[in-house]
Coordinates of C-alpha atoms and ligand atoms in Angstrom, one line a residue:
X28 CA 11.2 90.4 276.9
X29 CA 13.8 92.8 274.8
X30 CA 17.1 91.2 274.0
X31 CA 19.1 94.5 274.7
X32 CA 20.0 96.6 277.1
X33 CA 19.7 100.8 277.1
X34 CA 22.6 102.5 278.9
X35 CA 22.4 106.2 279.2
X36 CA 24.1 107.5 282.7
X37 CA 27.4 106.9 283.7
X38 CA 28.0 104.7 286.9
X39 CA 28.1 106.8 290.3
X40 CA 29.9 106.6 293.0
X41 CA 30.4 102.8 295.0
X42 CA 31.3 101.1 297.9
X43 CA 30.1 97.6 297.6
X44 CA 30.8 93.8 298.8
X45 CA 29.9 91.4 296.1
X46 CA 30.1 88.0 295.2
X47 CA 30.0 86.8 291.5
X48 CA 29.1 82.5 290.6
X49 CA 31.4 80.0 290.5
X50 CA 34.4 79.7 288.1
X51 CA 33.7 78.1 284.9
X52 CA 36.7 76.2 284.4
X53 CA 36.0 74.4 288.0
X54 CA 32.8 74.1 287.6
X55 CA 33.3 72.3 284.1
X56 CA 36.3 70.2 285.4
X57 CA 34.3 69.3 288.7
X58 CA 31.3 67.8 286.3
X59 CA 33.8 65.7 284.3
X60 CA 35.8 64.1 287.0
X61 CA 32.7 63.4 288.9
X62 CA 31.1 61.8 286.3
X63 CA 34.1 59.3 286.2
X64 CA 34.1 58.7 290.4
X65 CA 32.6 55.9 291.0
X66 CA 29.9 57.3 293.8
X67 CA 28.3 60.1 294.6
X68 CA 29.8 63.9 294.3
X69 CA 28.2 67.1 295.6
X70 CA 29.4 70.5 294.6
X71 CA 28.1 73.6 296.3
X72 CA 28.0 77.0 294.2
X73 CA 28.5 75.2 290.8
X74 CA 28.4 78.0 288.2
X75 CA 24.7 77.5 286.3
X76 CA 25.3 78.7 283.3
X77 CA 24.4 77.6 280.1
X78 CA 28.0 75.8 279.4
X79 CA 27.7 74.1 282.4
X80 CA 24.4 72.8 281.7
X81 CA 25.5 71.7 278.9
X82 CA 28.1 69.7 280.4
X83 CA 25.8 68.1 282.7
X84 CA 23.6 67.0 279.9
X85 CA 26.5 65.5 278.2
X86 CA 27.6 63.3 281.5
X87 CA 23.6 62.8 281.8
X88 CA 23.9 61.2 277.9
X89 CA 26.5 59.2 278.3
X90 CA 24.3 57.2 281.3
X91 CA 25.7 59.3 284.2
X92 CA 23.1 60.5 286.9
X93 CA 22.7 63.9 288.1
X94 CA 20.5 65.8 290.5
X95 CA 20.3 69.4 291.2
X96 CA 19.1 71.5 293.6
X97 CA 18.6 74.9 294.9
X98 CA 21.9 74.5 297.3
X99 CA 24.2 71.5 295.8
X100 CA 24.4 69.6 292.7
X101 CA 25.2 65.6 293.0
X102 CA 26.6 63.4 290.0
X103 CA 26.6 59.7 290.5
X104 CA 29.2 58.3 288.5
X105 CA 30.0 54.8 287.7
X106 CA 33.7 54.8 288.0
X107 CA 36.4 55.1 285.3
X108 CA 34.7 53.2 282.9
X109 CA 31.4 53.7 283.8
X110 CA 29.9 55.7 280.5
X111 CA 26.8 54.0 278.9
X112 CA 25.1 55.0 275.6
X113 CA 23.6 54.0 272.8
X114 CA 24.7 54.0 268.7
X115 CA 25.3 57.2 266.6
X116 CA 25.0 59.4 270.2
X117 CA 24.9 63.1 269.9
X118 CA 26.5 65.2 272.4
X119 CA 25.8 69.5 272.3
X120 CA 29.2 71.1 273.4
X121 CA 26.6 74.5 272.7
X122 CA 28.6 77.6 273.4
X123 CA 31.0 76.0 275.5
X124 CA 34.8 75.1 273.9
X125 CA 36.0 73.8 277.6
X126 CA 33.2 71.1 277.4
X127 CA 33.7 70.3 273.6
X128 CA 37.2 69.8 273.9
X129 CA 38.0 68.5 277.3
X130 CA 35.3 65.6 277.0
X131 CA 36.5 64.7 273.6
X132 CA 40.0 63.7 275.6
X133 CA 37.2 61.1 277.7
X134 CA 35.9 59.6 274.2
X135 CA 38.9 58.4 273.2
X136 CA 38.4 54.9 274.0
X137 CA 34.6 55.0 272.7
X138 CA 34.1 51.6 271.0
X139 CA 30.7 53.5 269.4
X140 CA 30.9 56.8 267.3
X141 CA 29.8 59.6 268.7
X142 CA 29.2 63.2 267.1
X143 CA 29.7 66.4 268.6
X144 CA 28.0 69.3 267.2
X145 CA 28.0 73.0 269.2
X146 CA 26.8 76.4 268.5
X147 CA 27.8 78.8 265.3
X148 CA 29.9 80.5 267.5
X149 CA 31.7 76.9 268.4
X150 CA 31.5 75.5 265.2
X151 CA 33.7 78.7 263.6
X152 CA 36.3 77.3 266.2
X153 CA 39.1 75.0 265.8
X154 CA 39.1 71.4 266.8
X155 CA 42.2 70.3 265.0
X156 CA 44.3 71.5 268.0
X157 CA 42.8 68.5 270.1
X158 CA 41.8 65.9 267.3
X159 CA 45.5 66.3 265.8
X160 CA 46.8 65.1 269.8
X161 CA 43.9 62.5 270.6
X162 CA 44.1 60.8 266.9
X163 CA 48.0 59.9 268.0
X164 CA 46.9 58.3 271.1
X165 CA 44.5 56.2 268.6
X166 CA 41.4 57.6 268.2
X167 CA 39.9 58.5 264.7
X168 CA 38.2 61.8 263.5
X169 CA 35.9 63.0 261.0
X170 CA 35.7 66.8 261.3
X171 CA 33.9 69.7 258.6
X172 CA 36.7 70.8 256.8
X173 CA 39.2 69.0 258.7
X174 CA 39.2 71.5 261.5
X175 CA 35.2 72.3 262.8
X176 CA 32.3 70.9 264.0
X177 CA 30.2 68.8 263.8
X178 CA 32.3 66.2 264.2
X179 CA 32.7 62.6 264.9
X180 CA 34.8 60.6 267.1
X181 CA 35.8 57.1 266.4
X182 CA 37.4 55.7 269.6
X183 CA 40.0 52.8 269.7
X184 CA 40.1 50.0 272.2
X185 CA 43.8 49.8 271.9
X186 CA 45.2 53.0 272.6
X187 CA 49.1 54.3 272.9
X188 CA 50.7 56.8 275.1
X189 CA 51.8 59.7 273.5
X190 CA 54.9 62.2 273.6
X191 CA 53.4 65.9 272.7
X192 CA 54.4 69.6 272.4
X193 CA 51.8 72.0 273.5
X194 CA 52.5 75.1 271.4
X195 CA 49.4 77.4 272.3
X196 CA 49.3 77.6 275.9
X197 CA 46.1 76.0 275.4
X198 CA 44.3 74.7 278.6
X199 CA 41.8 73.2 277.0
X200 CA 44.0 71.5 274.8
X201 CA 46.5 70.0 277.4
X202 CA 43.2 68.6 279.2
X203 CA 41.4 67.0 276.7
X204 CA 45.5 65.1 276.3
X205 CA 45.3 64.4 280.1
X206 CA 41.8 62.6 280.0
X207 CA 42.8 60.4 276.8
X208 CA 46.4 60.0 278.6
X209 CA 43.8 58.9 281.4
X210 CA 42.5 56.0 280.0
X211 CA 45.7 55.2 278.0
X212 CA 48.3 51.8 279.0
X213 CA 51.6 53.7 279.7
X214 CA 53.1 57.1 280.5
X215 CA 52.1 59.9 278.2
X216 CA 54.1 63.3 278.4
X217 CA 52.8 66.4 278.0
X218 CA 55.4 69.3 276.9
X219 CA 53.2 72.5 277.8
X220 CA 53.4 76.3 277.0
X221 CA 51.7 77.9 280.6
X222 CA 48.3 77.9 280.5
X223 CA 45.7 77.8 283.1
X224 CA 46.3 74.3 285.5
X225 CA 42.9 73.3 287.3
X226 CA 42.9 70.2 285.5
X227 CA 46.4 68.9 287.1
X228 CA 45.6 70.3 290.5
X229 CA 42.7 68.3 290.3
X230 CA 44.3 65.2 289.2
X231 CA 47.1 66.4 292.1
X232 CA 44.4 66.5 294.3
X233 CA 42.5 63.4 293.5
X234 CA 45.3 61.6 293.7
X235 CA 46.0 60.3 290.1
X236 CA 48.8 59.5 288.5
X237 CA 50.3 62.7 287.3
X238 CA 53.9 64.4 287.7
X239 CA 54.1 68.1 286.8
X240 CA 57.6 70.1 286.2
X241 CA 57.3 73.4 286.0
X242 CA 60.0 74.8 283.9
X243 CA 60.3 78.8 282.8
X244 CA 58.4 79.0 280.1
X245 CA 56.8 75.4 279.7
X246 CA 55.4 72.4 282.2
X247 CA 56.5 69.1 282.0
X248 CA 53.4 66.7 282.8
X249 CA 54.0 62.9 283.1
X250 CA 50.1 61.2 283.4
X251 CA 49.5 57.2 283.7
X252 CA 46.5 55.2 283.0
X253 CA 43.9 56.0 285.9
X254 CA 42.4 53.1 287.8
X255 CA 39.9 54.7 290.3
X256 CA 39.0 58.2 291.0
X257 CA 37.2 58.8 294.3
X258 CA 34.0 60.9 294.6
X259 CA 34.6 64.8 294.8
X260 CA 33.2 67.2 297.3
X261 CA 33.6 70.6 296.2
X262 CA 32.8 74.0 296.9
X263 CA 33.6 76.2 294.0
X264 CA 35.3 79.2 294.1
X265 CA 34.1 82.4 292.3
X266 CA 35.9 83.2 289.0
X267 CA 38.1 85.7 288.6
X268 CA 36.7 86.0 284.9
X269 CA 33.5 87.1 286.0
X270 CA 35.1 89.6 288.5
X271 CA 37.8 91.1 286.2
X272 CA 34.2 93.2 284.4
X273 CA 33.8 94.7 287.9
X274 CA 37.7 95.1 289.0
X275 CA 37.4 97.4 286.3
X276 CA 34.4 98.8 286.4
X277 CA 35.8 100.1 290.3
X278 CA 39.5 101.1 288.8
X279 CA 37.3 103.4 285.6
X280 CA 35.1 104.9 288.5
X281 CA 35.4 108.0 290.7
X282 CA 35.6 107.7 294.5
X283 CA 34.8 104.0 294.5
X284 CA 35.7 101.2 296.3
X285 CA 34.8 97.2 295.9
X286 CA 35.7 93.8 297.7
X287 CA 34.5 90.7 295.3
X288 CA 34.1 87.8 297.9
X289 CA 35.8 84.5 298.0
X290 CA 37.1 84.7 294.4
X291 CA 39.6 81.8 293.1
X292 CA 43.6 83.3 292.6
X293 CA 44.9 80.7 291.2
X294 CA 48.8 82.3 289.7
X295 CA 47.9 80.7 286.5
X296 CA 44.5 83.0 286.0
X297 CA 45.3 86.6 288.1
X298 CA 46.9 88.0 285.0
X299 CA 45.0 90.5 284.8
X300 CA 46.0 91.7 288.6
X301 CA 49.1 91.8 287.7
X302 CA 48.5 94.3 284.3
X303 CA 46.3 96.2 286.3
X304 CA 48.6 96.6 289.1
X305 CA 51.2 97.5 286.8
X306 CA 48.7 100.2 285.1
X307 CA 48.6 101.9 288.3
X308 CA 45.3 100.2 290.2
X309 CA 45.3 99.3 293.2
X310 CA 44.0 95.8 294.2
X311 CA 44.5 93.4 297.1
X312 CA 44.3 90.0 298.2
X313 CA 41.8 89.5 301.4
X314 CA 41.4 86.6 303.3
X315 CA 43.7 84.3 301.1
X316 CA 43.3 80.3 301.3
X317 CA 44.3 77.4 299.9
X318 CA 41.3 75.3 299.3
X319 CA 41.5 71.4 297.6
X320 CA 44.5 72.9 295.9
X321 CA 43.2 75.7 294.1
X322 CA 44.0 79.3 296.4
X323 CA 41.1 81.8 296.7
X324 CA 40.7 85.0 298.1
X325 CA 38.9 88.1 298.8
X326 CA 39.7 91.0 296.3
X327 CA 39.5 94.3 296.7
X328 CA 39.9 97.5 294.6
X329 CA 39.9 101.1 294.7
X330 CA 39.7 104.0 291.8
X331 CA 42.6 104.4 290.0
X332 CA 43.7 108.3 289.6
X333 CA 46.4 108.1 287.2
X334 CA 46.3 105.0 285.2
X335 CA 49.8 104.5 283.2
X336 CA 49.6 102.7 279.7
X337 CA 51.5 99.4 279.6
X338 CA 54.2 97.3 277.1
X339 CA 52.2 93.9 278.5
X340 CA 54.9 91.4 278.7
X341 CA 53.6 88.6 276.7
X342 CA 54.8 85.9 279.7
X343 CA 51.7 87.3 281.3
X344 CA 49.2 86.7 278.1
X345 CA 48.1 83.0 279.4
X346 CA 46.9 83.9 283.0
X347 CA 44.6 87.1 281.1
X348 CA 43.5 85.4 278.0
X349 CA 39.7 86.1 279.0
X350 CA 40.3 89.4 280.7
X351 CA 42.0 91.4 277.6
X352 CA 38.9 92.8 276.1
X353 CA 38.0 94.2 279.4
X354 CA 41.3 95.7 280.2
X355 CA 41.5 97.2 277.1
X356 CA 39.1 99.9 278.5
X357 CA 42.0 100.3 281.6
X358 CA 44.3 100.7 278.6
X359 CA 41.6 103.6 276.6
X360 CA 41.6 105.3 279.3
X361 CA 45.4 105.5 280.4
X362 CA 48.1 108.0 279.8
X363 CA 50.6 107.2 276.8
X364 CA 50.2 103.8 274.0
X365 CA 49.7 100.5 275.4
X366 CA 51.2 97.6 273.6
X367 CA 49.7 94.4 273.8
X368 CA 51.4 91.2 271.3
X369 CA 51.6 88.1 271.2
X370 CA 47.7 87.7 271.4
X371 CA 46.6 86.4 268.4
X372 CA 44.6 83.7 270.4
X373 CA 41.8 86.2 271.3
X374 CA 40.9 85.9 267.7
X375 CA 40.3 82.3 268.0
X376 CA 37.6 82.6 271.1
X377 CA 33.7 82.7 271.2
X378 CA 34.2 85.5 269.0
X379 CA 37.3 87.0 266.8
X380 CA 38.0 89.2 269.9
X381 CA 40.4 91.5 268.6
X382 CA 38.7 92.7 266.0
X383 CA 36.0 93.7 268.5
X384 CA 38.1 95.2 270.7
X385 CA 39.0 97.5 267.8
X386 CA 35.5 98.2 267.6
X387 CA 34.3 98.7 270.9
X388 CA 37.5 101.1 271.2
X389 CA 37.1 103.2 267.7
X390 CA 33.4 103.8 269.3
X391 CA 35.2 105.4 272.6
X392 CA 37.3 107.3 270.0
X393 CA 40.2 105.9 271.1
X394 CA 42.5 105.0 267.9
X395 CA 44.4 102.0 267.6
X396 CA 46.4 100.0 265.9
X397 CA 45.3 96.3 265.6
X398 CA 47.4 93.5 263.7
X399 CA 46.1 89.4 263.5
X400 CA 48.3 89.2 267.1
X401 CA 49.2 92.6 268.7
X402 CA 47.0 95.6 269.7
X403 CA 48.3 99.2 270.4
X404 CA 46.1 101.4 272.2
X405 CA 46.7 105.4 272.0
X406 CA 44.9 105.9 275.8
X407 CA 43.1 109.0 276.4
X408 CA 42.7 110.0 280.7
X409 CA 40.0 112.4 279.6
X410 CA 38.1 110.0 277.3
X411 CA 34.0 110.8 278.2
X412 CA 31.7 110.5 275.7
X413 CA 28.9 112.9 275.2
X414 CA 25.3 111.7 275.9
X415 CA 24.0 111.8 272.6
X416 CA 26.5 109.7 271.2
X417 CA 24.7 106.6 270.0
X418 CA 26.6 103.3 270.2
X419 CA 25.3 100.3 268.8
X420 CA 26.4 96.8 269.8
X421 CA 25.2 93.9 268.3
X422 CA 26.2 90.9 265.3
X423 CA 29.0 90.1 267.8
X424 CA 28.4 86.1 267.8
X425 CA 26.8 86.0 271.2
X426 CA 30.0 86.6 273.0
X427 CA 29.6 87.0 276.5
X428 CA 32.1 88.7 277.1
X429 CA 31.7 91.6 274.2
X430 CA 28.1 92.0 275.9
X431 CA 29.9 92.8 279.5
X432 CA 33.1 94.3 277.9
X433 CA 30.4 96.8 276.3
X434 CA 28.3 97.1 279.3
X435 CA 31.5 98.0 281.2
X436 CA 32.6 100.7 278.8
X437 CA 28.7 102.5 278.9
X438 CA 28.7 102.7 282.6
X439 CA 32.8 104.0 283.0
X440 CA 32.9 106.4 279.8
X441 CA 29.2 107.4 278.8
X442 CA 27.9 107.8 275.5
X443 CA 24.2 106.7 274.5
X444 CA 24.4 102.7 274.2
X445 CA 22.6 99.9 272.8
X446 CA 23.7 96.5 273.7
X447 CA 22.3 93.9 271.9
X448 CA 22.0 89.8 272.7
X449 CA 21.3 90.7 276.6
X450 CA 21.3 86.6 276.6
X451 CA 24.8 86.0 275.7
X452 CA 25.9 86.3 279.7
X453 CA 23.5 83.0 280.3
X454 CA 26.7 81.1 279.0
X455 CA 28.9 82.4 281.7
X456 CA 27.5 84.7 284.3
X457 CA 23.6 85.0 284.4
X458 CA 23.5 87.3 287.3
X459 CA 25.7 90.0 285.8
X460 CA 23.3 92.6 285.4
X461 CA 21.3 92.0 289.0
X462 CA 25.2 92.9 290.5
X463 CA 25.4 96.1 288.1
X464 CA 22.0 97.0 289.5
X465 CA 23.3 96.7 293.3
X466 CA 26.3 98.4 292.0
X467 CA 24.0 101.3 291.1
X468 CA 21.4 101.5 293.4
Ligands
LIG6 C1 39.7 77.4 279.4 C2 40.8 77.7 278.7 C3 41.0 78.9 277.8 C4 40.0 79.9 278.1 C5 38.6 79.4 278.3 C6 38.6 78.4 279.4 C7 39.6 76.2 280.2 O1 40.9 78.5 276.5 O2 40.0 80.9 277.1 O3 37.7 80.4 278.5 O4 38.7 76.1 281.1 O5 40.5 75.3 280.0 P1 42.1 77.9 275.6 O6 42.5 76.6 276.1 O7 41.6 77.9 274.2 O8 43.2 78.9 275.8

């Protein structure tokens, strides 16, 4: 089968009800804790994606038991210390920097080393952010160049709580500290920039040992050494990643109109409500919940007419970190320059994202002025590309999200587009294209 997609026509008009998979984040976190229940834990619409395969076969390597089916998957963990492997193990983070650096926090107190090897998108991404933090609880490293996989992890039966400083506003990094602060004698404490917080509304949830402040511009978490964690039933929510591609896809179109079912809305992720909202799109809450501690909702959103450019204050960066390249086009296509800073992050993802949105926009002909952390976009409400305009897309590093971004942009502003690496999206959202097609038809 071809690896690309064609996209000639422009979208139509829509009024549709979808529903997109689970969240990734939950989905991943859900397969980690489970693993560590002792006992058996179901989750219904886990996201099957290729990173979250991968995270069950990491849990199924280190001598955890998983079954899956078409309605529920169940993990049988072993308890806290349940883990059982042989020498010289090798664990395949693949695509997936969630799994590679939230499980390394777990391997901390490995008496046996074990390598972790990814990807070539993965292994052009840093790992000193979370080796740098776990190697002061104890643990030892041996990374490529200091910073990249493969590596190898040298655990320590003796580990030490730690004080640290979160600079990034890294979720990934302040979990992979909470598991190692897990399965560490004292009370660690976690200084954090914002960033997304599924892993401590778990913990909340579950009962462990944790205390989180939340202060202005930082959280203050306090985590103990974790006994017991009980068995989790879940049902994940839908993620608000995968829905942001069709939020905008509805707020581009003419006449259209869209509710995404049952989608999570957790504060710390809906950034890219908020920018929208403030861009002039109109988009509403449905149904709202509160579900094991996360809150999820029904969203729905209707064309915009006149979208206004935006100075994005950078306070809302962490809760739109994987949405950006996908406003971007609500930014192409609004009146007056739209400053994004501060975002120099998106550079460090499954591909250097801002140098692709750069791309992706120059092919709109929409100019812009990109730095290493800031964007400006010079939006154009008439932007429509004519239909011979040929737009290749392809060398992007498999990044899911340049695939949808691009996919996105073809349908709202026309133009003649090839999209290469149709496979990227089985690392995130598999079903993407059979929703465009219901979209469509
Ligand atoms: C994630 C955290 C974010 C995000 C990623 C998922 C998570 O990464 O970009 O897609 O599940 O913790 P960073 O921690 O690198 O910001």
């Amino acid at each position: 089968m071809s690896n690309f997609v064609e996209i000639k026509n422009k979208v139509g008009e829509f009024e549709k009800t979808i529903s997109v998979p689970g969240d990734k984040s939950l989905s991943i976190r859900w397969v980690l804790f489970a693993s560590l229940a002792k006992g058996k834990s179901k989750a219904k619409n886990l996201l099957m994606s290729e990173d979250v395969i991968a995270a069950i076969k990491a849990i199924k390597k280190l001598g955890i038991k998983v079954i899956i089916n078409k309605k529920e998957c169940t993990i049988f963990g072993k308890g806290i210390e349940g883990y059982n492997y042989k020498k010289n193990l090798t664990i395949n983070a693949q695509n997936s920097g969630t799994l590679g650096r939230l499980i390394l926090g777990l391997l901390v107190n490995s008496t046996k080393p074990i390598n972790l090897i990814g990807d070539k998108s993965l292994s052009k991404r840093d790992f000193s952010r979370v080796s740098e933090p776990l190697s002061k609880f104890g643990a030892k490293f041996k990374l490529k160049n200091n910073n990249f996989l493969p590596l190898e992890i040298y655990g320590s039966s003796n580990l030490k709580p730690i004080k640290y400083y979160e600079k990034k506003g890294s979720a990934q990094c302040k979990s992979s500290i909470i598991f190692a602060a897990m399965r560490t004698n004292g009370d660690t404490i976690i200084k954090a920039k914002k960033s997304r917080n599924h892993t401590e509304l778990l913990c909340k949830h579950l009962k462990l040992p944790i205390s989180v402040k939340n202060n202005k511009n930082y959280d203050l978490i306090k985590i103990k050494k974790v006994k017991k964690i009980n068995t989790l039933n879940y049902e994940i929510p839908s993620d608000i990643s995968s829905s942001a591609f069709f939020i905008v896809l509805t707020a581009l179109s003419k006449h259209s109109e869209l509710v995404i079912k049952n989608v999570n809305i957790n504060p710390s992720r809906i950034g890219i409500v908020t920018i929208l909202k403030k861009m002039g799109v109109k988009i509403f809450f449905k149904n709202q919940k509160t579900y094991k501690g996360e809150k999820k909702a029904d969203i729905k959103v209707i064309s915009a007419k006149n979208l206004k450019a935006i100075n994005c204050p950078p306070k809302l960066n962490s809760g739109a970190i994987d949405e950006f390249l996908v406003i971007f086009l609500v930014a192409a296509k609004a009146k007056g320059i739209s400053y994004f800073r501060n975002i120099g992050e998106l550079n460090q993802k499954e591909s250097p994202r801002l140098m692709w949105a750069e791309k992706i926009l120059t092919n709109l002909g929409v100019k812009t002025i990109t730095t290493k952390n800031s964007i400006k976009i010079y939006g154009n409400p008439k932007i429509n590309l004519n239909s011979n305009k040929k737009i290749i897309i392809k060398n992007y590093l498999k990044d899911h999200r340049v695939f949808m971004t691009s996919l996105i942009a073809a349908l709202s502003f026309g133009g003649k587009w090839i999209i290469h690496d149709k496979d990227s999206i089985n690392t995130s959202f598999p079903n993407f294209l059979k929703i465009i097609d219901k979209i469509k038809s």
